[in-house]
Coordinates of C-alpha atoms in Angstrom, one line a residue:
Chain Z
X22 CA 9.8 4.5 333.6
X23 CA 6.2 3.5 334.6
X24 CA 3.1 4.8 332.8
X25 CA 1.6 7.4 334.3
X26 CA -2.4 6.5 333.9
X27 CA -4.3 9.2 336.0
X28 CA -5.7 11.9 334.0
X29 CA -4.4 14.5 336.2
X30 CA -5.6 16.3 339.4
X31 CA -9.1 17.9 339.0
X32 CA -9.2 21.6 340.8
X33 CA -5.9 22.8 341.9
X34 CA -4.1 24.6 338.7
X35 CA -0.9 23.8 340.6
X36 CA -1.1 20.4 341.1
X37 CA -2.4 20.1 337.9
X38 CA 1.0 22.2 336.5
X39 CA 3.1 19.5 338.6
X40 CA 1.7 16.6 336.8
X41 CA 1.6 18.1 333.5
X42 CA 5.7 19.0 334.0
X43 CA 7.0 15.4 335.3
X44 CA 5.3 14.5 331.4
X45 CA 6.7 17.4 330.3
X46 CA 10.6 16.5 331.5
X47 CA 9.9 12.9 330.8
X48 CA 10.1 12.1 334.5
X49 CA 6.6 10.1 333.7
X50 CA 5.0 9.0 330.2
X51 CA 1.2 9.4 330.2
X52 CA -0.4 6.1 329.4
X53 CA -3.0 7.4 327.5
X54 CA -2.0 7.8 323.8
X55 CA -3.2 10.8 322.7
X56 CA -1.7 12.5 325.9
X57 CA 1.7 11.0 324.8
X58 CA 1.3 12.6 321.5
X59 CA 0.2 15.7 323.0
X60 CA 3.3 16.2 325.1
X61 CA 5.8 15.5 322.8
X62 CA 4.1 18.3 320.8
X63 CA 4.4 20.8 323.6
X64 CA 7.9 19.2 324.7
X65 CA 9.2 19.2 320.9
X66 CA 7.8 23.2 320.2
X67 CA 9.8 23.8 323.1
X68 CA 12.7 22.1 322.0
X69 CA 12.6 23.1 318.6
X70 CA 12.2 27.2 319.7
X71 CA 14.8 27.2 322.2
X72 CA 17.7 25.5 319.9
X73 CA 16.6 27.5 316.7
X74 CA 17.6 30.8 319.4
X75 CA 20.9 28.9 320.4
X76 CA 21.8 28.6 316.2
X77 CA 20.8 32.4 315.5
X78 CA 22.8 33.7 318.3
X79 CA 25.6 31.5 318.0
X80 CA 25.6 31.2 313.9
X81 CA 30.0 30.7 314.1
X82 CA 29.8 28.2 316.5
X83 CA 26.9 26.8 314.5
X84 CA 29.1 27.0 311.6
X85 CA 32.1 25.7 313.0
X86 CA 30.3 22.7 313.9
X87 CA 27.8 22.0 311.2
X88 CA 24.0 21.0 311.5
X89 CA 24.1 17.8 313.4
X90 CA 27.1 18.4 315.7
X91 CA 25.4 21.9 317.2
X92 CA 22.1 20.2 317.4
X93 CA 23.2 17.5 319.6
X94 CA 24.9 20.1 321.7
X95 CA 22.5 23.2 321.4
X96 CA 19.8 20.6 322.9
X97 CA 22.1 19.1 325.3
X98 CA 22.6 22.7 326.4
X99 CA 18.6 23.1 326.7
X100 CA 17.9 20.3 329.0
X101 CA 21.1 21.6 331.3
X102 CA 20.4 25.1 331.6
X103 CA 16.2 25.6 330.0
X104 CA 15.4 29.2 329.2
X105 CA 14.5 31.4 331.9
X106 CA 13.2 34.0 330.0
X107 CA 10.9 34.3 327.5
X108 CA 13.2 36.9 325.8
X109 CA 15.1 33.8 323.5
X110 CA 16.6 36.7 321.6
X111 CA 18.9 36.5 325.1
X112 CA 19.2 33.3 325.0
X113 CA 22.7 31.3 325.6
X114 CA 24.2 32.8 328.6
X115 CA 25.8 30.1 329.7
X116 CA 26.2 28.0 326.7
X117 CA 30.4 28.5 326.9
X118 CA 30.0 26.2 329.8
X119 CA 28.5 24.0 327.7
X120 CA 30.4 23.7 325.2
X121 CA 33.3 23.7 327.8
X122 CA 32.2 20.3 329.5
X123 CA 32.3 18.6 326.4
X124 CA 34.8 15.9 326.4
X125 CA 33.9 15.2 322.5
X126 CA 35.1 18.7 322.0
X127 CA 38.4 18.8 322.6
X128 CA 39.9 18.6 319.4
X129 CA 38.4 22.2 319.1
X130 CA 39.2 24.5 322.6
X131 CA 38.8 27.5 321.0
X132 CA 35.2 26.9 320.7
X133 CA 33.8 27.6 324.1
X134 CA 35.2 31.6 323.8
X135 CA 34.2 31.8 320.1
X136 CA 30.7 31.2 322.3
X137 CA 31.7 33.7 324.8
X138 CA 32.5 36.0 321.9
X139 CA 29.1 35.0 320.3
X140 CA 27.4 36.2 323.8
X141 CA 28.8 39.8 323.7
X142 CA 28.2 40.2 320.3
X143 CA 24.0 39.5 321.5
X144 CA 25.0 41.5 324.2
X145 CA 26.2 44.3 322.5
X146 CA 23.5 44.1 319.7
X147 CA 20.8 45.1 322.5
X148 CA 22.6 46.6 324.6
X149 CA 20.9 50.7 325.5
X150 CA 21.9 53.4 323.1
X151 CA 24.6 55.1 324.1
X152 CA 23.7 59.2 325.8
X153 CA 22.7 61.7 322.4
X154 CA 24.6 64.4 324.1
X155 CA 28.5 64.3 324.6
X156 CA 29.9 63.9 327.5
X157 CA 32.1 66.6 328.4
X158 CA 35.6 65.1 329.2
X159 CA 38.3 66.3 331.6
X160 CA 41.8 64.9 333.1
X161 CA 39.9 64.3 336.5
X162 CA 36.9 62.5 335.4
X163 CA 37.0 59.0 333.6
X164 CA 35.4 58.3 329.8
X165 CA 32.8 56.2 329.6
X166 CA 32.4 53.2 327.9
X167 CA 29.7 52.9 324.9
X168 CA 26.7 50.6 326.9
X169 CA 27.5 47.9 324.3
X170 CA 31.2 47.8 324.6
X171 CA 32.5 44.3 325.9
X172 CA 35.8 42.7 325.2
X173 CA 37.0 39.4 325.5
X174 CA 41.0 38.0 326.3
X175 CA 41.4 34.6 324.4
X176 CA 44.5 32.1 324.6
X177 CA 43.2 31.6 321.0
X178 CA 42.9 33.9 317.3
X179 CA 39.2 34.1 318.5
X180 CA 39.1 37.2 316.6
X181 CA 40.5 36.0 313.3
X182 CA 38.3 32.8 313.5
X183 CA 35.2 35.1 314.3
X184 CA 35.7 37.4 311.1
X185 CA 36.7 34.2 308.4
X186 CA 33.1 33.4 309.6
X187 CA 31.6 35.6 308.5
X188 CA 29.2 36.1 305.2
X189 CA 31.9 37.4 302.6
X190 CA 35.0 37.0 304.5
X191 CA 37.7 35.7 302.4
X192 CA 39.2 32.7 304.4
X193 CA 42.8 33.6 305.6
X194 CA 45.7 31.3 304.1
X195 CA 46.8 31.0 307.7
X196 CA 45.4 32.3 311.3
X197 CA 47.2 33.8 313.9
X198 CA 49.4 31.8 316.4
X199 CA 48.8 33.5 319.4
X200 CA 45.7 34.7 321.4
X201 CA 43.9 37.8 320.7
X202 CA 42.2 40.9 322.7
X203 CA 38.6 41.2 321.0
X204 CA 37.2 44.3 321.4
X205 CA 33.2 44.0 320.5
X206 CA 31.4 47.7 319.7
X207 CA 28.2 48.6 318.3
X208 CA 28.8 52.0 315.7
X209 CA 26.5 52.9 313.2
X210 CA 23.9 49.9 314.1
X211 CA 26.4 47.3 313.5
X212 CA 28.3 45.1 316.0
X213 CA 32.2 45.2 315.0
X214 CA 34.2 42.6 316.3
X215 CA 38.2 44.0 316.1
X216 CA 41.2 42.5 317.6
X217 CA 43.0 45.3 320.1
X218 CA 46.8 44.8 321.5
X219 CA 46.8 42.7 324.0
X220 CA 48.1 45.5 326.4
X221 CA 44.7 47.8 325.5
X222 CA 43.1 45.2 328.2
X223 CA 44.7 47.6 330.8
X224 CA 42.8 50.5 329.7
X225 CA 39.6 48.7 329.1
X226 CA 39.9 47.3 332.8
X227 CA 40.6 51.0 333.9
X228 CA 37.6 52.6 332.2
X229 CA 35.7 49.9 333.4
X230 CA 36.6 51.0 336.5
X231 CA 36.2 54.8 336.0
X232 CA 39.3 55.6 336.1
X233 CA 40.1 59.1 335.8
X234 CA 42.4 59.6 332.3
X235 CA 44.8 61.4 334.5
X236 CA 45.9 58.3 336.4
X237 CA 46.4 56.3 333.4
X238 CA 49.7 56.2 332.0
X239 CA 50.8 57.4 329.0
X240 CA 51.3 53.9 327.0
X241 CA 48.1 52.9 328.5
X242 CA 46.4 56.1 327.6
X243 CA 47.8 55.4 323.2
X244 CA 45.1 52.8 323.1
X245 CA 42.1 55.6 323.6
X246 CA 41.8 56.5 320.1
X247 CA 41.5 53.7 318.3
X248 CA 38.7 52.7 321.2
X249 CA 37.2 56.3 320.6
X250 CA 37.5 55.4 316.1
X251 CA 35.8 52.2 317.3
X252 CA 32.8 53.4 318.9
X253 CA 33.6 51.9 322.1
X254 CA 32.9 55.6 324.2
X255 CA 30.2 57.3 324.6
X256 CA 30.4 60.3 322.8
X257 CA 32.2 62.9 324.1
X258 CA 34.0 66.7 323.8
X259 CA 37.2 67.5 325.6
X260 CA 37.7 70.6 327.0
X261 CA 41.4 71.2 325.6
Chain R
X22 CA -10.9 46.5 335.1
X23 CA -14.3 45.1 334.7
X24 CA -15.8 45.6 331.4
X25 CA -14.8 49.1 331.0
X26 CA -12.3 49.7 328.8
X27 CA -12.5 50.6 325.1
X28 CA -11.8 47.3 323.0
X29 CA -11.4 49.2 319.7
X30 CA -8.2 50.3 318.7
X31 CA -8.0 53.9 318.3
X32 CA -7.5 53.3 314.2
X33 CA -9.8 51.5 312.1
X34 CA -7.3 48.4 311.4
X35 CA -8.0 45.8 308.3
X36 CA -5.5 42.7 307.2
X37 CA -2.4 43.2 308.6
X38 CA 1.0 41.0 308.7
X39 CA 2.7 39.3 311.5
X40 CA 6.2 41.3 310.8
X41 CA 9.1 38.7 310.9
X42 CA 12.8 39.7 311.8
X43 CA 13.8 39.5 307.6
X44 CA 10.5 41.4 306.9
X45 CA 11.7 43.9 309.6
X46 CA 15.3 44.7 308.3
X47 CA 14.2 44.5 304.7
X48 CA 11.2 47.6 305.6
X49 CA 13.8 49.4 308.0
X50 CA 16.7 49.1 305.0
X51 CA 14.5 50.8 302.3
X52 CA 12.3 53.5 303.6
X53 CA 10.6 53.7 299.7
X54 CA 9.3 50.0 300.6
X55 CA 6.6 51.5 302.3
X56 CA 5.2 53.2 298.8
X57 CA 4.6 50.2 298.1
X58 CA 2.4 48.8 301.1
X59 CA -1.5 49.2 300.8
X60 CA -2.8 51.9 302.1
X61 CA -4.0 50.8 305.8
X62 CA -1.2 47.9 306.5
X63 CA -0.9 47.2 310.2
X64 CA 2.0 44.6 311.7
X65 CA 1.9 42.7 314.4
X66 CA 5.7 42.0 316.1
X67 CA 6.4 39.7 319.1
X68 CA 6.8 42.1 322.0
X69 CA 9.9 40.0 323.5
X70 CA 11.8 40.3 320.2
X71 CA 12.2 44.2 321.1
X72 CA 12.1 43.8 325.1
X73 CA 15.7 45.1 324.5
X74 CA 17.6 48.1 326.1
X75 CA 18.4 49.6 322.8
X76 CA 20.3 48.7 319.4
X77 CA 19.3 48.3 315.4
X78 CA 16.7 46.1 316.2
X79 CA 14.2 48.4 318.4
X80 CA 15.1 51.3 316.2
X81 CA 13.8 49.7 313.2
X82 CA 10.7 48.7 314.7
X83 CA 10.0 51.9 316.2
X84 CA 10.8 53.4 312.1
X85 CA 8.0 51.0 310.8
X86 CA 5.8 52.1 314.1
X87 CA 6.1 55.5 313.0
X88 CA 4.7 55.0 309.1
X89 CA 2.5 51.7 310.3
X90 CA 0.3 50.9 312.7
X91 CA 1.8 47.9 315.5
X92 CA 0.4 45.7 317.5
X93 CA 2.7 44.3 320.7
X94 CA 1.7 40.1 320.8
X95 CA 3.3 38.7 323.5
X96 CA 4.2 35.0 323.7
X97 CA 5.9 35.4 327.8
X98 CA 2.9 36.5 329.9
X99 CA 1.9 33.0 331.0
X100 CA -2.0 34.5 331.8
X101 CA -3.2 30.8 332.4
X102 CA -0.4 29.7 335.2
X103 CA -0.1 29.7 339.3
X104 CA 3.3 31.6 338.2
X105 CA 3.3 34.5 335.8
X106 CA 6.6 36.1 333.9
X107 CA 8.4 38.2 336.0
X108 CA 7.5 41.5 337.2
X109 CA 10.5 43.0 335.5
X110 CA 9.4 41.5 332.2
X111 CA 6.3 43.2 332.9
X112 CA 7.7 46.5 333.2
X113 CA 9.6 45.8 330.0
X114 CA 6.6 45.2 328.2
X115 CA 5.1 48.1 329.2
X116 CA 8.2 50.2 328.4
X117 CA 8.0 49.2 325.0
X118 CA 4.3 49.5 324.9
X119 CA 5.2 53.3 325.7
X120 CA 8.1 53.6 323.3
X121 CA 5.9 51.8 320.3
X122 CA 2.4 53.5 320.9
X123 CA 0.8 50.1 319.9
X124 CA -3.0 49.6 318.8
X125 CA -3.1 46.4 320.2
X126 CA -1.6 44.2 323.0
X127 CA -2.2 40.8 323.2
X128 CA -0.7 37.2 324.9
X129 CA -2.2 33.6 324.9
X130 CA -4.1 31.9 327.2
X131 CA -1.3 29.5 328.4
X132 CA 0.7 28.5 331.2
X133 CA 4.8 28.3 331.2
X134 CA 6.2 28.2 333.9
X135 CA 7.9 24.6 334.8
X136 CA 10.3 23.9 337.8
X137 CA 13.8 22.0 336.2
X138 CA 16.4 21.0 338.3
X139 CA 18.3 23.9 337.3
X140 CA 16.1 26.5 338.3
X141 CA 13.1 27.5 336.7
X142 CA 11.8 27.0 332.9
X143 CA 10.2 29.5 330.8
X144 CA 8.6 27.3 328.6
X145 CA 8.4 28.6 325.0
X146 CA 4.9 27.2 323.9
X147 CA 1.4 27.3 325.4
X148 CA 1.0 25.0 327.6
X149 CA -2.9 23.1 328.4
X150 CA -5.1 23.5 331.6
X151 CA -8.5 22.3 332.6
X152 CA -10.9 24.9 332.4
X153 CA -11.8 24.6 335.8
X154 CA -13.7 27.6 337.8
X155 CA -10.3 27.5 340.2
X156 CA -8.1 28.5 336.6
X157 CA -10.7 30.5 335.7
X158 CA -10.0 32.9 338.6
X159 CA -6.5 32.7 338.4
X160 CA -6.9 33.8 334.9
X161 CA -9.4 36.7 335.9
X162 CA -6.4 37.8 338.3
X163 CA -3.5 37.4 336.6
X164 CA -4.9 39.3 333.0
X165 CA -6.3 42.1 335.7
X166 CA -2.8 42.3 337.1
X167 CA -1.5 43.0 333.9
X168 CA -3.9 45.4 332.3
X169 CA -3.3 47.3 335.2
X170 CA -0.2 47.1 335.2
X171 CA 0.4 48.1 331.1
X172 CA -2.7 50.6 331.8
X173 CA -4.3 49.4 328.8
X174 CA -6.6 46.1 327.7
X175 CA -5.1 43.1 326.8
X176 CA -6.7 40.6 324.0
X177 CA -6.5 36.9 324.5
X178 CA -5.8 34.1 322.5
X179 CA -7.8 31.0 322.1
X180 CA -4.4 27.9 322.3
X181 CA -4.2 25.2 320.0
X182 CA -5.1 21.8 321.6
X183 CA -3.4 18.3 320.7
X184 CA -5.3 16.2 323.3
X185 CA -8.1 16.7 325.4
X186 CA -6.3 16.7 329.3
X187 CA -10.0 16.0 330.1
X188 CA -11.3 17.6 333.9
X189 CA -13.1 20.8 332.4
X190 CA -16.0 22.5 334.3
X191 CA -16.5 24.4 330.9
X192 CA -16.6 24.6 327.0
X193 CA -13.7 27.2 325.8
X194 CA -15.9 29.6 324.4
X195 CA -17.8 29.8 327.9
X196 CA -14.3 30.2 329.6
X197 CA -12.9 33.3 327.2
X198 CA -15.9 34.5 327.7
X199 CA -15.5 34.6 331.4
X200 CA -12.9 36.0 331.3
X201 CA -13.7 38.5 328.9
X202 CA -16.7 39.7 331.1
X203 CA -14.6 39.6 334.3
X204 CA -11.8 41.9 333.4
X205 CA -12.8 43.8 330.3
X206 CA -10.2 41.8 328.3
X207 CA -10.9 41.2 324.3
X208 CA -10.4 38.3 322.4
X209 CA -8.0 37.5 319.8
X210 CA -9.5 34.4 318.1
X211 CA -6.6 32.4 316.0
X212 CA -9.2 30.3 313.9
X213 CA -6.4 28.3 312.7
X214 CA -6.1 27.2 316.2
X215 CA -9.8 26.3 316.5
X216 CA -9.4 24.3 312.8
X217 CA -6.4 23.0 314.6
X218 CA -7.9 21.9 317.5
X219 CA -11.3 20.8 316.3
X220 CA -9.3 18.1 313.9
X221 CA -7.0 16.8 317.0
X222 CA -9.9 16.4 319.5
X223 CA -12.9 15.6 316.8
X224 CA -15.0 19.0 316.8
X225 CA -16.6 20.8 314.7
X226 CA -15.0 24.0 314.3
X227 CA -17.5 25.9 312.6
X228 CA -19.6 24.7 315.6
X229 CA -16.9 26.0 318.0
X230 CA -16.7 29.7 316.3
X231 CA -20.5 29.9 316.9
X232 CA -20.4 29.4 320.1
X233 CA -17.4 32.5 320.5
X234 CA -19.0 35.5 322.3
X235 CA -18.5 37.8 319.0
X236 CA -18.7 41.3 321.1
X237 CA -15.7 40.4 322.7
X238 CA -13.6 39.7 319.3
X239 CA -11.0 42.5 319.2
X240 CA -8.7 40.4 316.5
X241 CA -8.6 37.5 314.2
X242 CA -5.5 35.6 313.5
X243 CA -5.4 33.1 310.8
X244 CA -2.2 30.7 309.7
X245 CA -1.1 27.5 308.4
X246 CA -0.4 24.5 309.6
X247 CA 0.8 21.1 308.7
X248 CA 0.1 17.4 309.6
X249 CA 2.3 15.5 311.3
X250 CA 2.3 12.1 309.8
X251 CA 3.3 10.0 312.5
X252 CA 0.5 11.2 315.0
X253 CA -2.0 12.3 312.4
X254 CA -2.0 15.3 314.7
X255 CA -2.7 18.7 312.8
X256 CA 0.3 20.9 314.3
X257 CA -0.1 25.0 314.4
X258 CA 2.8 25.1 312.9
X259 CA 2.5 28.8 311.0
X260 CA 4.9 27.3 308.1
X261 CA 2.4 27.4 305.3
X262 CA -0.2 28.9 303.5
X263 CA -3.5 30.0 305.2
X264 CA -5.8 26.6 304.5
X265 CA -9.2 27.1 302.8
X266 CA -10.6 25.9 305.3
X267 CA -9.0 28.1 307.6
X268 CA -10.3 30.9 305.1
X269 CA -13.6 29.9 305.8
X270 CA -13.6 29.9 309.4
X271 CA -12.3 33.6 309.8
X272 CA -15.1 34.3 307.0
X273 CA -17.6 32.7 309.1
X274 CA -16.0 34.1 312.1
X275 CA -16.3 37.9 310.6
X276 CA -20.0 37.4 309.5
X277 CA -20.7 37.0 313.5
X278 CA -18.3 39.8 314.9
X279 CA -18.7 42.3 311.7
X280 CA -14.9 43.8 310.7
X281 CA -12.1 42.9 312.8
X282 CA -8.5 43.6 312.6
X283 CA -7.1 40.0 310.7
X284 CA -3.7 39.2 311.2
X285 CA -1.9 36.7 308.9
X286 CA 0.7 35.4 311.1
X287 CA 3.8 33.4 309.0
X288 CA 6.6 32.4 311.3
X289 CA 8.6 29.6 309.4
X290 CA 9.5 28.8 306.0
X291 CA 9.4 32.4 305.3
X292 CA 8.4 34.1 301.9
X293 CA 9.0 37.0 300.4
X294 CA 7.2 40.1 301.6
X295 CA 5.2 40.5 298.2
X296 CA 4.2 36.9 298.7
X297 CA 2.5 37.5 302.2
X298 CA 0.8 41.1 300.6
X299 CA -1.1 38.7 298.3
X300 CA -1.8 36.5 301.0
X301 CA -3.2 39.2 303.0
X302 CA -5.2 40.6 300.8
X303 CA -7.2 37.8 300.8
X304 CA -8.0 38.7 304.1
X305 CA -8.7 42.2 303.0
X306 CA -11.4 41.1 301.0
X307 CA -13.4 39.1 303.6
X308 CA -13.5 42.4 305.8
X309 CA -15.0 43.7 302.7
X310 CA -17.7 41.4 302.6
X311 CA -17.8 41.5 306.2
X312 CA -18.2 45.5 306.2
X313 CA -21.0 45.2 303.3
X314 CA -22.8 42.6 305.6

């Protein structure tokens, strides 16, 4: 890569950002030593901010990998896919896909939806309060999901690999050999992570979608109350 | 906005504490915490931590806001750059500036904004620019944009420096101050940023906090910092204790201005609450001197 040895444009702050990025992405290496060191400052904070998001929003994966293994992805994940916002509390959209691509990661597939698990959970954790006042429920009209409610479908026992991770949990003799449905809630200011029958994905589809409760069927329609116990609808009174 | 708007915050504020996420959940947990807190303890919060829709998080901060005074300091704004955050982040901040009631808003004097070949980069640090008169007036514009937009005034930060990029039309303190005339805007003056600087680019920093226009000083932050070895860079780090010689910069800093909100910002290698308390008393005591003066 050859030295960069201007000192950067003069008068135009946006030729002056251009230069001072190609240093920044390494795409040129100032000459000049003290403008090396300075960039590998600003490139390193950078660094440094955007993985130490990726390891508090994604602490199972984190844990499931250990330190060096989730550093060496979390910052291949940065240089593919930056933050966009300066909100890193939301970072790691996208960092299943990461983790995804991996060839080095086969050995563990369950890994990329313990990350899409680890998103909702962020999700869910800021997601909007739900309405104060309860919504007033009929056959005709649908009931709302809870603003934080998400749910995942996994090939894998993402749910019982999710709770042995956490602080406390007692690690299981033996996990699950099937998938699970995880249903992720906010009630009472925490996010719960539960596993749901697989079939309850019907109804979560359905509400959703708004369905009204009088076009669901009645097997469908067993799976409200432990949503309701859950917190995963917004509050609401029927009307007999 | 040009040179109108009320710099002081509507309460007298004295030391205060940059309010980490532990710090948060510990205050939010135990409501009696607060019996202990001196009388007069602000915090300081980054805004983007609680740029949220909802959820434990907000709610705790807006508990403490309702017992403590807050201050919103923002680390997205990007008030130096060509391109600024988002206009939706704008409108976030300024929902949570209504939701909190903050006494004081504040962002650096940085650019972020960086073109990736995925799409764009929100770069989280402050990034350098020559203080030419062309960023000048993109600085005057973009923190007028935003004052208008939050309908309040915004206090800038002075960045740390690790090189001099060289191509300035003016000294720092001639450009915040600039700026400060332009658009009614204060300054928040991090004089661990100046001790920062001053060691990586050979200055003398009591020099530089002379030559800060002191009417404009709406709030002092001090920190640590640590060397890095390698470089011999002094990195602004906020990992550490406040350095003496940090100490005597905000004291020398205060004698100019007279009392000033101080803000004892602590972002890594975290202590315990108490620990910081002590800390910031320290700081307490030099707007007592500064008050007597």
């Amino acid at each position: 890569m050859p030295a960069d040895t201007s000192t950067g444009p003069t008068q135009s702050p946006a030729r002056f950002e251009a230069w001072y990025a190609r240093l920044l992405l390494g795409e040129a290496v100032p000459a000049a030593l003290p403008l090396r060191r300075a960039v590998a400052v600003h490139a390193n904070n950078a660094m440094v901010a955007a993985c130490e998001a990726l390891a508090g929003n994604f602490p199972v994966v984190h844990a499931m990998l250990g330190d060096t293994a989730f550093a060496a992805l979390a910052r291949r994940h940065v240089l593919a896919h930056p933050p966009r916002d300066p909100r890193l509390c939301l970072y790691g959209a996208n960092f299943a896909i990461t983790l995804a691509g991996c060839a080095d990661l086969a050995a563990w597939p369950w890994l990329a939806d313990m990350a899409r698990l680890e998103w909702r959970v962020v999700t869910a954790l800021f997601a909007a309060d739900p309405p104060d006042r309860p919504r007033r429920l009929t056959p005709r009209r649908s009931w709302p999901l809870a603003p934080a409610t998400g749910w995942l479908p996994s090939d894998w026992p993402i749910v019982s690999l999710w709770q042995a991770h956490q602080p406390g949990a007692v690690w299981p003799d033996d996990f699950p050999r099937h998938g699970e449905l995880a249903l992720i809630c906010r009630r009472d200011s925490q996010v719960l992570v539960t596993a749901l029958p697989a079939d309850a994905l019907s109804l979560l589809d359905a509400l959703h979608w708004r369905t009204a409760l009088a076009a669901l069927d009645a097997a469908i329609l067993a799976h409200l109350p432990a949503l309701a116990a859950a917190g995963a609808l917004v509050p609401a009174i029927g009307d007999g | 906005m040009h040179g109108t708007l009320d710099h002081r915050p509507s309460v007298r504020l004295g030391a205060g504490i940059g309010l980490r996420l532990p710090h948060l959940a510990e205050l939010a947990a135990n409501d009696g915490a607060s019996a202990a807190l001196p009388d007069g303890l602000w915090f300081e919060v980054h805004a983007e931590n609680f740029m949220v829709d909802g959820g434990p998080r907000l709610a705790a901060l807006l508990a403490v806001a309702r017992r403590h005074p807050i201050s919103l300091h923002g680390v997205g704004l990007a008030l130096a750059g060509t391109r600024m955050a988002p206009a939706a982040h704008v409108r976030r901040l300024r929902r949570l500036c209504d939701r909190v009631g903050p006494v004081l808003v504040s962002d650096h004097l940085a650019w972020q904004l960086v073109d990736h070949a995925h799409g764009r980069w929100h770069v989280p640090d402050f990034l350098p620019f020559p203080r030419t008169k062309a960023a000048l007036a993109l600085a005057i514009a973009n923190v007028a944009r935003i004052q208008d937009a939050l309908g309040r005034r915004l206090l800038i930060e002075n960045p740390s420096h690790y090189a001099d990029i060289g191509n300035h039309d003016m000294p720092e303190h001639a450009f915040l101050g600039a700026l400060a005339q332009a658009t009614g805007c204060g300054l928040l003056i991090d004089v661990n940023n100046i001790h920062v600087s001053a060691h990586n680019l050979g200055l003398d920093a009591g020099w530089l906090v002379d030559q800060l226009p002191a009417c404009a000083v709406g709030e002092i932050h001090i920190a640590g910092h640590r060397p890095d070895a390698e470089s011999g860079l002094l990195i602004d780090s906020h990992d550490a204790p406040v350095a003496p010689d940090v100490w005597g910069l905000a004291a020398r800093l205060l004698a100019r201005t007279g009392p000033r909100p101080v803000l004892l910002e602590r972002d890594a290698d975290l202590p315990p609450l108490a620990d910081l308390l002590l800390e910031a008393r320290v700081a307490a005591g030099l707007l007592d001197a500064a008050d007597a003066g």
